[in-house]
Amino acid sequence: MSWQMFNATATVVRPAWQADRYGDQIPDWSAAERRELSGLCIQPSAQVLVANEQITADGRDVRMTHWRVYTALGTDADVLATDRIEWEGRTFEVVGEVARWPHPLTGQVHHIEFTIERVQG
């Protein structure tokens, strides 16, 4: 049996956008587009091992955990900083921009990397 590093599958959830009462665009998660993304490697970041815990002003105990997502060599993926990721029954927010690493010889996308975060509490 061979071990496969890029064996995870997740769902990318992209919101529809609508104007709020001030004319600003806000995400509409009830009308979100969903599509499967496979061939991923999802690994805990150092922050998962030491979850960031905070007590809020209203006394809630909030815990934030982070994971790092990688695509396989030569794989680009349509993932944006405004998307959510569903994986193993949990929902995560994409944190920051999605990094598209160029191949050193061809200049095309070598792989992409991004961080996802789950907030509880």
PDB file of C-alpha atoms in Angstrom, residues 28-117:
ATOM      1  CA  ASP A  28     -24.741  36.047   1.339  1.00  0.00           C
ATOM      2  CA  TRP A  29     -23.879  32.569   2.616  1.00  0.00           C
ATOM      3  CA  SER A  30     -27.459  31.332   2.117  1.00  0.00           C
ATOM      4  CA  ALA A  31     -26.953  31.594  -1.664  1.00  0.00           C
ATOM      5  CA  ALA A  32     -23.367  30.298  -1.678  1.00  0.00           C
ATOM      6  CA  GLU A  33     -21.863  28.223  -4.502  1.00  0.00           C
ATOM      7  CA  ARG A  34     -20.331  24.904  -3.381  1.00  0.00           C
ATOM      8  CA  ARG A  35     -17.816  22.741  -5.203  1.00  0.00           C
ATOM      9  CA  GLU A  36     -15.507  19.915  -4.323  1.00  0.00           C
ATOM     10  CA  LEU A  37     -11.728  20.300  -4.386  1.00  0.00           C
ATOM     11  CA  SER A  38      -9.621  17.154  -4.198  1.00  0.00           C
ATOM     12  CA  GLY A  39      -5.925  16.346  -4.213  1.00  0.00           C
ATOM     13  CA  LEU A  40      -5.199  18.432  -1.124  1.00  0.00           C
ATOM     14  CA  CYS A  41      -2.759  18.085   1.735  1.00  0.00           C
ATOM     15  CA  ILE A  42      -4.240  19.630   4.894  1.00  0.00           C
ATOM     16  CA  GLN A  43      -1.890  19.839   7.852  1.00  0.00           C
ATOM     17  CA  PRO A  44      -2.168  21.368  11.297  1.00  0.00           C
ATOM     18  CA  SER A  45      -0.179  24.527  11.734  1.00  0.00           C
ATOM     19  CA  ALA A  46       1.763  25.173  14.914  1.00  0.00           C
ATOM     20  CA  GLN A  47      -1.241  27.183  16.092  1.00  0.00           C
ATOM     21  CA  VAL A  48      -3.403  24.030  16.137  1.00  0.00           C
ATOM     22  CA  LEU A  49      -1.079  22.433  18.631  1.00  0.00           C
ATOM     23  CA  VAL A  50      -1.301  25.519  20.852  1.00  0.00           C
ATOM     24  CA  ALA A  51      -4.788  26.812  20.119  1.00  0.00           C
ATOM     25  CA  ASN A  52      -5.251  30.530  20.578  1.00  0.00           C
ATOM     26  CA  GLU A  53      -7.744  30.895  23.431  1.00  0.00           C
ATOM     27  CA  GLN A  54      -9.316  34.164  24.499  1.00  0.00           C
ATOM     28  CA  ILE A  55     -11.919  35.187  27.034  1.00  0.00           C
ATOM     29  CA  THR A  56     -14.143  37.822  25.435  1.00  0.00           C
ATOM     30  CA  ALA A  57     -15.722  40.801  27.186  1.00  0.00           C
ATOM     31  CA  ASP A  58     -18.979  38.845  27.518  1.00  0.00           C
ATOM     32  CA  GLY A  59     -17.178  35.917  29.167  1.00  0.00           C
ATOM     33  CA  ARG A  60     -17.071  33.557  26.171  1.00  0.00           C
ATOM     34  CA  ASP A  61     -14.094  31.239  25.882  1.00  0.00           C
ATOM     35  CA  VAL A  62     -13.055  31.511  22.220  1.00  0.00           C
ATOM     36  CA  ARG A  63     -10.638  29.034  20.652  1.00  0.00           C
ATOM     37  CA  MET A  64      -9.113  29.546  17.197  1.00  0.00           C
ATOM     38  CA  THR A  65      -7.300  26.766  15.360  1.00  0.00           C
ATOM     39  CA  HIS A  66      -5.408  27.009  12.072  1.00  0.00           C
ATOM     40  CA  TRP A  67      -4.580  24.503   9.357  1.00  0.00           C
ATOM     41  CA  ARG A  68      -2.411  24.869   6.252  1.00  0.00           C
ATOM     42  CA  VAL A  69      -3.751  23.663   2.890  1.00  0.00           C
ATOM     43  CA  TYR A  70      -1.507  22.711  -0.062  1.00  0.00           C
ATOM     44  CA  THR A  71      -2.319  21.520  -3.572  1.00  0.00           C
ATOM     45  CA  ALA A  72      -0.211  18.976  -5.418  1.00  0.00           C
ATOM     46  CA  LEU A  73       2.573  19.882  -7.845  1.00  0.00           C
ATOM     47  CA  GLY A  74       1.187  21.584 -10.937  1.00  0.00           C
ATOM     48  CA  THR A  75      -2.245  22.145  -9.419  1.00  0.00           C
ATOM     49  CA  ASP A  76      -3.901  25.532  -9.340  1.00  0.00           C
ATOM     50  CA  ALA A  77      -7.307  25.879  -7.695  1.00  0.00           C
ATOM     51  CA  ASP A  78     -10.014  28.501  -7.666  1.00  0.00           C
ATOM     52  CA  VAL A  79      -9.868  29.520  -3.996  1.00  0.00           C
ATOM     53  CA  LEU A  80     -10.274  33.100  -2.785  1.00  0.00           C
ATOM     54  CA  ALA A  81      -9.587  34.826   0.530  1.00  0.00           C
ATOM     55  CA  THR A  82     -13.359  35.361   0.905  1.00  0.00           C
ATOM     56  CA  ASP A  83     -14.224  31.642   0.646  1.00  0.00           C
ATOM     57  CA  ARG A  84     -14.993  29.126   3.340  1.00  0.00           C
ATOM     58  CA  ILE A  85     -13.720  25.549   3.378  1.00  0.00           C
ATOM     59  CA  GLU A  86     -15.687  22.564   4.675  1.00  0.00           C
ATOM     60  CA  TRP A  87     -13.546  19.599   5.654  1.00  0.00           C
ATOM     61  CA  GLU A  88     -14.208  16.595   7.883  1.00  0.00           C
ATOM     62  CA  GLY A  89     -17.565  17.977   9.038  1.00  0.00           C
ATOM     63  CA  ARG A  90     -16.146  21.349  10.099  1.00  0.00           C
ATOM     64  CA  THR A  91     -16.350  24.798   8.523  1.00  0.00           C
ATOM     65  CA  PHE A  92     -13.265  27.004   8.233  1.00  0.00           C
ATOM     66  CA  GLU A  93     -12.621  30.539   7.002  1.00  0.00           C
ATOM     67  CA  VAL A  94      -9.804  31.171   4.532  1.00  0.00           C
ATOM     68  CA  VAL A  95      -7.387  33.495   6.321  1.00  0.00           C
ATOM     69  CA  GLY A  96      -5.510  36.037   4.221  1.00  0.00           C
ATOM     70  CA  GLU A  97      -4.585  35.746   0.582  1.00  0.00           C
ATOM     71  CA  VAL A  98      -4.104  32.495  -1.319  1.00  0.00           C
ATOM     72  CA  ALA A  99      -0.455  32.042  -2.354  1.00  0.00           C
ATOM     73  CA  ARG A 100       0.128  30.804  -5.895  1.00  0.00           C
ATOM     74  CA  TRP A 101       3.723  29.622  -6.086  1.00  0.00           C
ATOM     75  CA  PRO A 102       5.322  29.804  -9.545  1.00  0.00           C
ATOM     76  CA  HIS A 103       7.285  26.886 -10.975  1.00  0.00           C
ATOM     77  CA  PRO A 104      10.953  27.997 -11.154  1.00  0.00           C
ATOM     78  CA  LEU A 105      11.391  26.757 -14.731  1.00  0.00           C
ATOM     79  CA  THR A 106       8.053  27.328 -16.430  1.00  0.00           C
ATOM     80  CA  GLY A 107       6.630  30.249 -14.458  1.00  0.00           C
ATOM     81  CA  GLN A 108       3.239  28.515 -14.322  1.00  0.00           C
ATOM     82  CA  VAL A 109       1.621  27.656 -11.005  1.00  0.00           C
ATOM     83  CA  HIS A 110       3.663  25.045  -9.133  1.00  0.00           C
ATOM     84  CA  HIS A 111       1.129  24.735  -6.281  1.00  0.00           C
ATOM     85  CA  ILE A 112      -1.035  26.897  -4.059  1.00  0.00           C
ATOM     86  CA  GLU A 113      -1.060  27.298  -0.284  1.00  0.00           C
ATOM     87  CA  PHE A 114      -3.477  28.950   2.098  1.00  0.00           C
ATOM     88  CA  THR A 115      -4.412  28.988   5.776  1.00  0.00           C
ATOM     89  CA  ILE A 116      -7.834  28.076   7.145  1.00  0.00           C
ATOM     90  CA  GLU A 117      -9.135  28.958  10.594  1.00  0.00           C
TER      91      GLU A 117
END
